[in-house]
Tab-separated table of C-alpha atoms and ligand atoms in Angstrom:
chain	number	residue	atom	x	y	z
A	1	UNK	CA	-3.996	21.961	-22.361
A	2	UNK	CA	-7.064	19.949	-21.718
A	3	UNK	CA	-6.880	16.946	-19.333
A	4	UNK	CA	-9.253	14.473	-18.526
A	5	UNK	CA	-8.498	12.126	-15.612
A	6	UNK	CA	-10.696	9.094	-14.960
A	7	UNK	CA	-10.508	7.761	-11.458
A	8	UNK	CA	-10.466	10.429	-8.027
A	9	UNK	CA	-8.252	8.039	-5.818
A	10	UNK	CA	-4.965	9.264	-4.627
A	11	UNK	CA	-3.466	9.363	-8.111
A	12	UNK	CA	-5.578	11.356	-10.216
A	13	UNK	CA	-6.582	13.708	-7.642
A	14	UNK	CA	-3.223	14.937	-6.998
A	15	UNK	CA	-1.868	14.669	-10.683
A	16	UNK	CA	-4.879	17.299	-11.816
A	17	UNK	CA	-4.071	19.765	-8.886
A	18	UNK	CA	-0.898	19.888	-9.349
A	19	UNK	CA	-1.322	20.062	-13.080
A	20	UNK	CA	-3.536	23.320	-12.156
A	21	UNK	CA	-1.150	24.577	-10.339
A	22	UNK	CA	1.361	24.572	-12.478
A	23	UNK	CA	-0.583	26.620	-15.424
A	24	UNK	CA	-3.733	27.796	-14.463
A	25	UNK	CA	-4.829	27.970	-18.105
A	26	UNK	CA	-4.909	23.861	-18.399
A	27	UNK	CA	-8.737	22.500	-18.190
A	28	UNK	CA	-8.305	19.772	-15.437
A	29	UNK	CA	-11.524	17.062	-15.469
A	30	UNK	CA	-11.580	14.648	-12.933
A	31	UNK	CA	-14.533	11.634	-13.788
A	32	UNK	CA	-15.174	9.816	-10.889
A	33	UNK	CA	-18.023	6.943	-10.125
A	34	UNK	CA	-18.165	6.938	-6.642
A	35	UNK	CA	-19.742	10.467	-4.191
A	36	UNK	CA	-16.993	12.473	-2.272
A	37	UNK	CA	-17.642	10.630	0.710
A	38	UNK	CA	-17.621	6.782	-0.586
A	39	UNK	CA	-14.196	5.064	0.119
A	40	UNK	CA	-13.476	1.588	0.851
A	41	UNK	CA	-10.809	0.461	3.701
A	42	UNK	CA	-9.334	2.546	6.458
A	43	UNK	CA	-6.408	3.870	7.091
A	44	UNK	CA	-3.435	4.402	4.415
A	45	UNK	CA	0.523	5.137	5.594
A	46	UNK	CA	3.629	7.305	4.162
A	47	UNK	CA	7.019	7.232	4.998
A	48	UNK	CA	8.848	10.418	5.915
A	49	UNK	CA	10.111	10.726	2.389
A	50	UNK	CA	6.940	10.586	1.079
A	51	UNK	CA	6.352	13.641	3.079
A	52	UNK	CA	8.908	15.678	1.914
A	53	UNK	CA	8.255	14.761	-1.516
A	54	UNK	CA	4.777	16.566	-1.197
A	55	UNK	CA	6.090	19.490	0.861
A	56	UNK	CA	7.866	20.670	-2.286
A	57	UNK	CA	5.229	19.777	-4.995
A	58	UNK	CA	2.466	21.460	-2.760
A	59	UNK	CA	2.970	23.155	0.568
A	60	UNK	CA	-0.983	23.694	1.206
A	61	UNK	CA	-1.831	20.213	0.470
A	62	UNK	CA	1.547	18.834	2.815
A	63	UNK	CA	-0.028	21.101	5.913
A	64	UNK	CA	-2.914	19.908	5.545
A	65	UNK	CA	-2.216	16.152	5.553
A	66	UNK	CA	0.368	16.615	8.521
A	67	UNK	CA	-2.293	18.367	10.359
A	68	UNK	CA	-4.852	14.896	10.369
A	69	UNK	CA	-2.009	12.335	10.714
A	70	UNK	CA	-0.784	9.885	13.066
A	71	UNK	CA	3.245	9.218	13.295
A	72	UNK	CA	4.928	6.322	14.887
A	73	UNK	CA	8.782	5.309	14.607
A	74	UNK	CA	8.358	1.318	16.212
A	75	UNK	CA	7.599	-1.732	14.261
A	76	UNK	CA	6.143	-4.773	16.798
A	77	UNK	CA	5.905	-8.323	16.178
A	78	UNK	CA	3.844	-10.071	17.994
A	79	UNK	CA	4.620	-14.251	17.748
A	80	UNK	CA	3.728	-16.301	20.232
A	81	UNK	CA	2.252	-14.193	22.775
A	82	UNK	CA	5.445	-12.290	22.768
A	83	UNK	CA	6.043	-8.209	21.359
A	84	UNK	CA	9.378	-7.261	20.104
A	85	UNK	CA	9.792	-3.552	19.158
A	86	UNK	CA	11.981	-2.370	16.404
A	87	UNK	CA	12.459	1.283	16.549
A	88	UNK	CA	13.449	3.841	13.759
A	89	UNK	CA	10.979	3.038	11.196
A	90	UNK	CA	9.205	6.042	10.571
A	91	UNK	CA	5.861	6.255	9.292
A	92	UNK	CA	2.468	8.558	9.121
A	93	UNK	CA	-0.938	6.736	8.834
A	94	UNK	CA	-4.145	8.899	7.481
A	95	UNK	CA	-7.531	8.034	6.999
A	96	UNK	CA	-8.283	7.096	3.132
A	97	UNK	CA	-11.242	9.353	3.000
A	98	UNK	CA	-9.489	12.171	5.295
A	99	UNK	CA	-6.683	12.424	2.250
A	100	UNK	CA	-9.208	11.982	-0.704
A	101	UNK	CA	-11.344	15.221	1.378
A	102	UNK	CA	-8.113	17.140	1.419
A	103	UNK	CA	-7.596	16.570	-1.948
A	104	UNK	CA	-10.588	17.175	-3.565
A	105	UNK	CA	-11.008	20.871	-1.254
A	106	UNK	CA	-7.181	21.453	-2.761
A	107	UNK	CA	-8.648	20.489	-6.196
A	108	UNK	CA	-11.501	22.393	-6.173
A	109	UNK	CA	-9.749	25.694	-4.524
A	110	UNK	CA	-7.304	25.262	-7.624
A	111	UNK	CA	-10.319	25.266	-10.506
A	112	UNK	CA	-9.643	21.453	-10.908
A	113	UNK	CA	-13.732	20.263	-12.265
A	114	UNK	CA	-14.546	17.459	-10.057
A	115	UNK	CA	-17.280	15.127	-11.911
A	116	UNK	CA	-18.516	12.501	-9.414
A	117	UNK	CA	-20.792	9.826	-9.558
A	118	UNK	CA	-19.732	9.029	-13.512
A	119	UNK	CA	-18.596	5.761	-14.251
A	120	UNK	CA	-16.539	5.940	-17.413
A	121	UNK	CA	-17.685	3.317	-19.931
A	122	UNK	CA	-15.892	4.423	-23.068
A	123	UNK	CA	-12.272	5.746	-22.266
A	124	UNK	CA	-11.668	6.280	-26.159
A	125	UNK	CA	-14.317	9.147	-26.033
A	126	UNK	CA	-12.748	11.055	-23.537
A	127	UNK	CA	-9.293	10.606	-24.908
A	128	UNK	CA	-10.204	11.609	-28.071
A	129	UNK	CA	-11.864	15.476	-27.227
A	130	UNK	CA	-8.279	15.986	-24.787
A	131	UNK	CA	-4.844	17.076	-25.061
A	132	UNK	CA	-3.697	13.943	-22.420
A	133	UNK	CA	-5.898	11.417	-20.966
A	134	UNK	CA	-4.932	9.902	-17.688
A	135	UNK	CA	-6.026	6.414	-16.583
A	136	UNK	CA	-5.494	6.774	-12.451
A	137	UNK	CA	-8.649	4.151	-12.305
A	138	UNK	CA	-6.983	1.648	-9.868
A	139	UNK	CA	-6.337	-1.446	-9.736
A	140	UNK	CA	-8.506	-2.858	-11.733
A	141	UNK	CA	-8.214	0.053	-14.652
A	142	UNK	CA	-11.050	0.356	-17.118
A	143	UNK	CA	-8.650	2.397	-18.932
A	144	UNK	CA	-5.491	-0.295	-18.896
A	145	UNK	CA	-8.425	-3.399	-19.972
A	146	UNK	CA	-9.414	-1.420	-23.307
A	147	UNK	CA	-5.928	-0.375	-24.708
A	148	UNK	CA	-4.332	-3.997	-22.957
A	149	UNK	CA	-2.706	-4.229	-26.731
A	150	UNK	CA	-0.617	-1.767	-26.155
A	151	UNK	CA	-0.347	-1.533	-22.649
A	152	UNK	CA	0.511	-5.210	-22.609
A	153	UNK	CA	-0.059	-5.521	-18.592
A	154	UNK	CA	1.363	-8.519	-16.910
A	155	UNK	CA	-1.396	-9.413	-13.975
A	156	UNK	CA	-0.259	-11.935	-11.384
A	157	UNK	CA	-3.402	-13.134	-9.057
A	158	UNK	CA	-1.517	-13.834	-5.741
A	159	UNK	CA	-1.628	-16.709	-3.420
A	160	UNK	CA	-2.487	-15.550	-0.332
A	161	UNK	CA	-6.335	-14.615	1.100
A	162	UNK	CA	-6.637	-10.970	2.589
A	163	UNK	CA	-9.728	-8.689	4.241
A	164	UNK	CA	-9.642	-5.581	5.180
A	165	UNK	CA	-10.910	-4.195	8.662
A	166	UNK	CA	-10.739	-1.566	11.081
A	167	UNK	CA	-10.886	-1.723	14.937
A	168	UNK	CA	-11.184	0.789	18.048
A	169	UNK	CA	-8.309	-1.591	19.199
A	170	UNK	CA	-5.135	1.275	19.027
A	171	UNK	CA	-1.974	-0.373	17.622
A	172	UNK	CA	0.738	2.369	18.539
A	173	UNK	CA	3.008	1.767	15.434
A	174	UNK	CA	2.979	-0.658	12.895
A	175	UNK	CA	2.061	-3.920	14.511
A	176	UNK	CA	2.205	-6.798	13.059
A	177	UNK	CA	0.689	-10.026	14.774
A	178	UNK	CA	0.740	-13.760	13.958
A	179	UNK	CA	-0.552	-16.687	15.328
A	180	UNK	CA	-0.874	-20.213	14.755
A	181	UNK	CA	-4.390	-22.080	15.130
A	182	UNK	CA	-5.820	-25.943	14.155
A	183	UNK	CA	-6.278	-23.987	10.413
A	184	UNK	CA	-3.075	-22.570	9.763
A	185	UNK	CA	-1.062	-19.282	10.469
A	186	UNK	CA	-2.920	-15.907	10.596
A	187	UNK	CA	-1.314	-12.649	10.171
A	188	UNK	CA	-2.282	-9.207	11.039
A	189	UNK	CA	-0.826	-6.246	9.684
A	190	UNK	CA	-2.696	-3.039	11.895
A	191	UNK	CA	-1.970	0.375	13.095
A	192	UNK	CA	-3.501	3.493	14.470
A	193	UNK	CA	-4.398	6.026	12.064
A	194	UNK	CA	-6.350	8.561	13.666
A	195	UNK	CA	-7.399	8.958	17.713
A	196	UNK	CA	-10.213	6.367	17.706
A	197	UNK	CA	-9.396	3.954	15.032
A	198	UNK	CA	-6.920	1.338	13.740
A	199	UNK	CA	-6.360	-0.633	10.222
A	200	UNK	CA	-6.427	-3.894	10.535
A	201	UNK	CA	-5.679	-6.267	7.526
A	202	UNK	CA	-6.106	-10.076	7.992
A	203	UNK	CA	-4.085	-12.389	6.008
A	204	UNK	CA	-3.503	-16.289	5.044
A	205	UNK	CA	-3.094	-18.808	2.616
A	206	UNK	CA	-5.500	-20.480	0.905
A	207	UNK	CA	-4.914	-23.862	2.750
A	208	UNK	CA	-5.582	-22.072	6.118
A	209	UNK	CA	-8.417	-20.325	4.641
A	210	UNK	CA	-10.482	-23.355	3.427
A	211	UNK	CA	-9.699	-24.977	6.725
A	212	UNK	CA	-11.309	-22.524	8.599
A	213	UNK	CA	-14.396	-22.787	6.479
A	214	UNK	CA	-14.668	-18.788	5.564
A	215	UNK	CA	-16.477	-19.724	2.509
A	216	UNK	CA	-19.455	-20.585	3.728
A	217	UNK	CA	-19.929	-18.222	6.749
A	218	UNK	CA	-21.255	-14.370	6.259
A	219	UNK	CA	-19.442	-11.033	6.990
A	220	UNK	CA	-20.551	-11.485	10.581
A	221	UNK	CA	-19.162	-14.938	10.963
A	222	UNK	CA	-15.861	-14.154	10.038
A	223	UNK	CA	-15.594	-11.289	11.670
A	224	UNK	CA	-16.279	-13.259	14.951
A	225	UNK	CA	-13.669	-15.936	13.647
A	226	UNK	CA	-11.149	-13.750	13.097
A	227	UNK	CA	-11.995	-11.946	16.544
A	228	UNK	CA	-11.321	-15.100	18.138
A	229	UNK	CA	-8.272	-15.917	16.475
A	230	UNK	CA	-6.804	-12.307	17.863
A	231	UNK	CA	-8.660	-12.030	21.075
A	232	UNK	CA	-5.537	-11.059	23.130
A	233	UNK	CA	-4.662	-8.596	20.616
A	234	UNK	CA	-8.302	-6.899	20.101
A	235	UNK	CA	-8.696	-6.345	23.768
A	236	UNK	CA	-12.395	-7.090	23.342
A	237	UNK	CA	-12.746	-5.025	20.518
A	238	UNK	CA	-14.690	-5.685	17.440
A	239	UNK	CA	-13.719	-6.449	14.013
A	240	UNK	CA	-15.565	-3.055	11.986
A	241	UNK	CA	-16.245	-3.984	8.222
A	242	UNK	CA	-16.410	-1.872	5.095
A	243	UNK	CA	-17.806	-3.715	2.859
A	244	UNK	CA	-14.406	-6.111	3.655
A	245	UNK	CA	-14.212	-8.878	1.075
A	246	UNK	CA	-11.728	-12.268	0.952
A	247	UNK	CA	-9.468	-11.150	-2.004
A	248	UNK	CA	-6.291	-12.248	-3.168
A	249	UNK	CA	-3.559	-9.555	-4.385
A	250	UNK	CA	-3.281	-8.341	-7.738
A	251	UNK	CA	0.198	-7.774	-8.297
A	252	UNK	CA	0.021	-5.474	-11.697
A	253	UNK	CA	2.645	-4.361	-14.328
A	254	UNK	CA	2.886	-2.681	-17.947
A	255	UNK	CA	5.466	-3.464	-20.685
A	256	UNK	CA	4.779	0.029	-21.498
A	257	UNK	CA	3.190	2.749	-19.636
A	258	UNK	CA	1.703	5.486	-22.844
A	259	UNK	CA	-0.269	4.733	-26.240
A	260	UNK	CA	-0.340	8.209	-27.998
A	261	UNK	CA	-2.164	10.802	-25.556
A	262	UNK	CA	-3.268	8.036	-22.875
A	263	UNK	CA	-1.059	7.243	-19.971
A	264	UNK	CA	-1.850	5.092	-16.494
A	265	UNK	CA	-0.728	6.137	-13.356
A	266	UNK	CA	-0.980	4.958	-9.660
A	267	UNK	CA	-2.666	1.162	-8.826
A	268	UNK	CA	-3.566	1.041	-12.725
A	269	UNK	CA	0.313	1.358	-13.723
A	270	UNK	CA	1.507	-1.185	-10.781
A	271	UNK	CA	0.838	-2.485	-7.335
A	272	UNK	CA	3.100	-3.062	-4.511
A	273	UNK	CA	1.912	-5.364	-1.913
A	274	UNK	CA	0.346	-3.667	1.546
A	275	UNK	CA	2.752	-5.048	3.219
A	276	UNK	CA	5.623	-2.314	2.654
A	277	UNK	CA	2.769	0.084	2.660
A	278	UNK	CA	3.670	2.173	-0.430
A	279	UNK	CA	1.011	1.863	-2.515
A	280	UNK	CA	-0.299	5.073	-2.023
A	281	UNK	CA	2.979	6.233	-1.634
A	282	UNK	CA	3.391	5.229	-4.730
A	283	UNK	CA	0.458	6.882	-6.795
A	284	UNK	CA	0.887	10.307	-4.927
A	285	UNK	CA	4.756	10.000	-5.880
A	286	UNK	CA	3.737	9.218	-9.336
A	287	UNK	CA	1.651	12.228	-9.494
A	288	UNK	CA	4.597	14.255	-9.107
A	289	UNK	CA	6.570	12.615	-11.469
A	290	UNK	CA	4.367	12.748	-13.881
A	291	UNK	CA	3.677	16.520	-13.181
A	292	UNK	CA	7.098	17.544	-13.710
A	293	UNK	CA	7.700	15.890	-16.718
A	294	UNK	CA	4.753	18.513	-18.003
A	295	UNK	CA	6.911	21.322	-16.668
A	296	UNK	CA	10.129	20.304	-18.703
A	297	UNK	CA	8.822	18.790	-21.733
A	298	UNK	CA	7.389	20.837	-24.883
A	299	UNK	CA	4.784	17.880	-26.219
A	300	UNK	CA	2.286	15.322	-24.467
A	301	UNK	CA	4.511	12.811	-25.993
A	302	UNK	CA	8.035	13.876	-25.087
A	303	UNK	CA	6.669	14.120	-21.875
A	304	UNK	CA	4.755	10.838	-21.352
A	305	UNK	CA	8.229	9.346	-22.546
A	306	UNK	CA	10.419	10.853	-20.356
A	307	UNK	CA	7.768	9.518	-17.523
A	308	UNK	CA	8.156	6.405	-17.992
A	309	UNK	CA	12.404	6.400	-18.795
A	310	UNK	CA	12.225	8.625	-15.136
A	311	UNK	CA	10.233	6.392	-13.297
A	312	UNK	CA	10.061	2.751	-14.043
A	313	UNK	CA	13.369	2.176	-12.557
A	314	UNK	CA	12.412	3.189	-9.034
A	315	UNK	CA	9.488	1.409	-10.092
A	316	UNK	CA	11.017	-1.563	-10.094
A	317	UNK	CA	12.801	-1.588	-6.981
A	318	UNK	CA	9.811	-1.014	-5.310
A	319	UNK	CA	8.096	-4.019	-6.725
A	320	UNK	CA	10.972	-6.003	-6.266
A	321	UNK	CA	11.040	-5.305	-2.477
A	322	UNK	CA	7.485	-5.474	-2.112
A	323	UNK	CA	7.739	-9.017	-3.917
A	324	UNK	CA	10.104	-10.216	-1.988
A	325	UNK	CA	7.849	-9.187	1.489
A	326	UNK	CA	4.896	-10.952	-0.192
A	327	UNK	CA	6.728	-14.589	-0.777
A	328	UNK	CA	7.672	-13.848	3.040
A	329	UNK	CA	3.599	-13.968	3.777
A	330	UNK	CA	3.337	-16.054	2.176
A	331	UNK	CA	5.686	-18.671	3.527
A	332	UNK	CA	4.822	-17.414	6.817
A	333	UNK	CA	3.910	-20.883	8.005
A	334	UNK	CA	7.990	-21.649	6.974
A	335	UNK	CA	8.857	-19.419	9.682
A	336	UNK	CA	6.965	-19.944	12.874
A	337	UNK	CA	8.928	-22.768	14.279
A	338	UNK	CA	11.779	-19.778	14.893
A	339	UNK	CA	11.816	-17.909	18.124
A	340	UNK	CA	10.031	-14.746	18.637
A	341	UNK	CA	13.552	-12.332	18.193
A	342	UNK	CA	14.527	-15.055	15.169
A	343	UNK	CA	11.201	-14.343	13.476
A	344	UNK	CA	11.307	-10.323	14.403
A	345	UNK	CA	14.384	-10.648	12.608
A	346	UNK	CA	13.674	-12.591	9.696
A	347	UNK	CA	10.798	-10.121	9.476
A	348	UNK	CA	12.605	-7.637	9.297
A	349	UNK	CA	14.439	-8.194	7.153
A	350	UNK	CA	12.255	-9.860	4.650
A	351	UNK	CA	12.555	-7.734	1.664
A	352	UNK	CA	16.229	-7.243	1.767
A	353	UNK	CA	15.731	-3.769	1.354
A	354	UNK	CA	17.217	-3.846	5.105
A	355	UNK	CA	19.635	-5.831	6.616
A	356	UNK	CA	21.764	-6.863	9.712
A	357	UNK	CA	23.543	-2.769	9.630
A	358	UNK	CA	20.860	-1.058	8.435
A	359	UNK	CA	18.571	-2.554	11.620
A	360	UNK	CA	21.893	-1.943	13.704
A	361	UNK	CA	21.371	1.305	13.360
A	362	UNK	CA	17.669	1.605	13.008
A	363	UNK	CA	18.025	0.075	16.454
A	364	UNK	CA	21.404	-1.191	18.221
A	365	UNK	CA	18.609	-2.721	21.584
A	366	UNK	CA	17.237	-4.874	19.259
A	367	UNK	CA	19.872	-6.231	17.217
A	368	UNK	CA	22.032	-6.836	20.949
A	369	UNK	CA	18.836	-9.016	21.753
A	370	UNK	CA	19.227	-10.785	18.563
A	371	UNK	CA	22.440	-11.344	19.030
A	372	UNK	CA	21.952	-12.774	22.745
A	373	UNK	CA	19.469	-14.923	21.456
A	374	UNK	CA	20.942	-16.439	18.720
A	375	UNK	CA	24.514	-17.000	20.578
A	376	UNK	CA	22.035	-18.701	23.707
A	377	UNK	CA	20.335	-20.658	21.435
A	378	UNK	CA	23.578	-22.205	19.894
A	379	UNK	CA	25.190	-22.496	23.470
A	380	UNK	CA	21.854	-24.799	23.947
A	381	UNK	CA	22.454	-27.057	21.485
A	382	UNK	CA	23.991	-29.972	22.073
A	383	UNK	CA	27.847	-30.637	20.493
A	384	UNK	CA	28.023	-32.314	17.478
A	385	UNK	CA	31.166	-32.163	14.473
A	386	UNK	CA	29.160	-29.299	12.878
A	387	UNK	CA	28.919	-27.324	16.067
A	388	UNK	CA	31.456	-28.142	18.561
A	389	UNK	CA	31.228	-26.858	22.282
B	1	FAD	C1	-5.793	-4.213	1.877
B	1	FAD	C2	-5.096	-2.993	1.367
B	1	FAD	C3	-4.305	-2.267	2.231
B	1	FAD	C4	-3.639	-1.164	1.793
B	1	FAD	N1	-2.852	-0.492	2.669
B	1	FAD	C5	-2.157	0.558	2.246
B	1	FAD	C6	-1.302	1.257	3.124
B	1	FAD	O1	-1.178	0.935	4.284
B	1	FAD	N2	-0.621	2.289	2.672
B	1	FAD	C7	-0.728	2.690	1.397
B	1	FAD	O2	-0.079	3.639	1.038
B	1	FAD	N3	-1.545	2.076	0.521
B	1	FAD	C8	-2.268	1.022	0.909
B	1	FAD	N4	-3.074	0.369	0.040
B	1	FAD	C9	-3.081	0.741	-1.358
B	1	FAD	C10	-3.876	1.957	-1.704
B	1	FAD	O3	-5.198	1.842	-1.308
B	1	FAD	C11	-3.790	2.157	-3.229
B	1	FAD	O4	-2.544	1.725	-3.637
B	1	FAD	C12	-3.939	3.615	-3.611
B	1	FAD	O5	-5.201	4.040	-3.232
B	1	FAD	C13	-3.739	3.802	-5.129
B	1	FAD	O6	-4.267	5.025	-5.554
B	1	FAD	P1	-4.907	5.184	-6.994
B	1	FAD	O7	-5.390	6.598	-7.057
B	1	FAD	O8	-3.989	4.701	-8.025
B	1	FAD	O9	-6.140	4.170	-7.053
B	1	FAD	P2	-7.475	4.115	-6.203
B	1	FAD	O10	-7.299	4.682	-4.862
B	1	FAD	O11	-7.974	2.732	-6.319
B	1	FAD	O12	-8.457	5.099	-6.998
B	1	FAD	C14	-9.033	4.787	-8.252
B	1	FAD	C15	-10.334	5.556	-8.378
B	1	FAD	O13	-10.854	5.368	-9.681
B	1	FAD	C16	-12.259	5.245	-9.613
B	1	FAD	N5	-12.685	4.541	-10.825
B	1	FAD	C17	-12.330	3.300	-11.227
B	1	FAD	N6	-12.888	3.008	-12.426
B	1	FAD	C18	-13.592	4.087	-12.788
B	1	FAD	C19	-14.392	4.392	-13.923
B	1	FAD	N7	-14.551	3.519	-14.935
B	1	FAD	N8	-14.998	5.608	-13.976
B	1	FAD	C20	-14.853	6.503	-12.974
B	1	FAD	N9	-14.110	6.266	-11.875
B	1	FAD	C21	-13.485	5.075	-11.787
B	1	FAD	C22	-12.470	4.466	-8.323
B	1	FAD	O14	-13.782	4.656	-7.811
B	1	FAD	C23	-11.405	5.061	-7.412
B	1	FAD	O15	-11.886	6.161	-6.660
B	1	FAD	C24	-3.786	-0.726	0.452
B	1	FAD	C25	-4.607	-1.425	-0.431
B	1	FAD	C26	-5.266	-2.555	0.014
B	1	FAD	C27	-6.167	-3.279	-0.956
């Protein structure tokens, strides 16, 4: 079979290796604009299923991430001055560019031909001297734009401003931080991802945003504003920028996810908001799916079919979590009156994907602290017909 992939991000990378795995004999391309070494943002994050999803599809490639990551098991929210842990929430960050190096050395050991520095301006050429032509071209898919008849995506631009950073500040676990100001509520979503460096993703709505006047200052600017706002969580430490831009999530779906030999995959299929951290999950995961659907199926069509019967459902409930955890940010302001174990909870438990048993056992010390705190502040009311002493 011959297989052109446009886009070397998570998604494509590991869909053509593990499509050379499979049968040597398939011609794997991989088009890809940017060098080896280009990447935007930091650090990315897997849960431990993730990890034994790529264990089975390709041991070599599983080592070799486990080898570079970090691993934490605590969630902390930080509101008003005040961090409360949640343990058993297990997660592995990586550096973005340490997984796309793995990948491409897996890729290449595997006879997978790596094209960089091509930007693909007419998709229809490429589909049309191929067997199957992938679209893993990200979020904002070259590939999903020129067949949109057919793909008929749904693109929601959300409300909420976000940049991303990195810092030398280590957040031990997934830490997220908030904190009111004269502009509005800030939120920080960080954590460690190697031994010197930490994500760190700013985030507010567009209210706080104006406010605080980041339109008109440079990269610089902000990054001393935003300093400021989390001085006693940065330690000191500066705000490092990528290229970090104001943008506002792209939430992205598709009616349908084939149109004869062209199928998307990863960010170009569907996004799930940062804040559950899948959505590399997500495109690595789809890789497989897609993957095995080649191993069972005896056409490009039967197979790009069963794809998308297989995996839009668990699609779904992804997105539908990850919705739910972006309304949550961006109400965020609707919750800051609570108490910090109140709002650790609410957090929590934001995209009712967990709830009061599941965080029980996650972590009986916390939910006996919840449970002190909301009985105390109930005893501290004062006794009225609806709550009698
Ligand atoms: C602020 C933020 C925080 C995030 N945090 C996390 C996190 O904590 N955990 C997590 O798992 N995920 C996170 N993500 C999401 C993650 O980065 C993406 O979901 C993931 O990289 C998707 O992989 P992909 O391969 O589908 O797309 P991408 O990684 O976007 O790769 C697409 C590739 O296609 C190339 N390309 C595009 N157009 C063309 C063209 N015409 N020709 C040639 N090449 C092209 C691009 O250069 C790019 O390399 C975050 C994203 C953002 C924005």
């Amino acid at each position: 079979m011959k297989i052109n992939i446009i886009g070397g991000g998570p998604a494509g990378l590991y869909f053509a290796l593990l499509m050379k795995r499979q049968q040597a004999a398939h011609e794997v391309t991989v088009w890809e604009r940017n060098a080896p070494d280009d990447t935007f943002g930091w650090g990315v994050v897997f849960s431990d299923k993730t990890l034994a999803y790529l264990r089975d599809a390709d041991e070599p490639t599983y080592q070799a991430i486990t080898r570079a990551f970090a691993t934490w098991d605590n969630v902390d929210v930080v509101h008003r001055g005040e961090k409360i842990t949640i343990r058993g929430n297990k997660f592995s960050g990586i550096a973005r560019i340490k997984l796309l190096n793995i990948l491409q050395a897996r890729c290449a050991e595997l006879g997978v031909d790596l094209r960089f520095r091509v930007n693909v301006a007419a998709p229809e050429r490429l589909a049309a001297e191929c067997d199957l032509l992938v679209g893993a071209d990200g979020v904002n898919s070259e590939v999903r734009a020129r067949y949109s008849a057919h793909f008929q995506p749904e693109l929601s631009v959300r409300h909420n401003r976000y940049i991303w950073y990195g810092t030398r500040q280590l957040f031990h676990g997934l830490t997220l931080t908030f904190h009111e100001t004269q502009a509005g509520v800030f939120a920080a979503h960080s954590y460690k991802f190697d031994e010197t460096t930490s994500t760190f993703i700013v985030e507010c709505d567009e209210a706080t945003w104006t406010r605080a006047g980041f339109e008109a200052q440079t990269d610089e600017e902000t990054r001393r504003y935003l300093a400021a706002v989390f001085s006693a969580d940065l330690h000191g430490h500066a705000l490092l920028s990528n290229n970090s831009k104001w943008i506002n999530f792209l939430l992205v779906k598709n009616r349908r996810w084939s149109y004869n030999n062209i199928v998307l995959l990863g960010d170009a299929l569907h996004t799930a908001h940062f804040s559950i951290g899948s959505g590399t999950k997500l495109a690595l995961e789809d890789s497989i799916a897609l993957a095995r659907c080649f191993a069972h199926e005896q056409t490009v069509l039967a197979a790009l079919a069963e794809f998308e019967r297989g995996r839009k459902p668990v699609i779904e409930e992804y997105q539908h979590a990850a919705y739910e955890s972006l309304l949550w940010f961006e109400h965020a302001r609707d919750f800051v009156h609570l108490a910090p174990l109140q709002f650790a909870y609410s957090l929590m438990t934001r995209s009712k994907k967990i709830d009061y048993e599941n965080l029980k056992r996650r972590d009986p010390e916390f939910i006996k602290a919840y449970e002190a705190a909301i009985s105390g502040a109930r005893l501290a009311l004062p006794p009225t017909d609806a709550n009698p002493s």
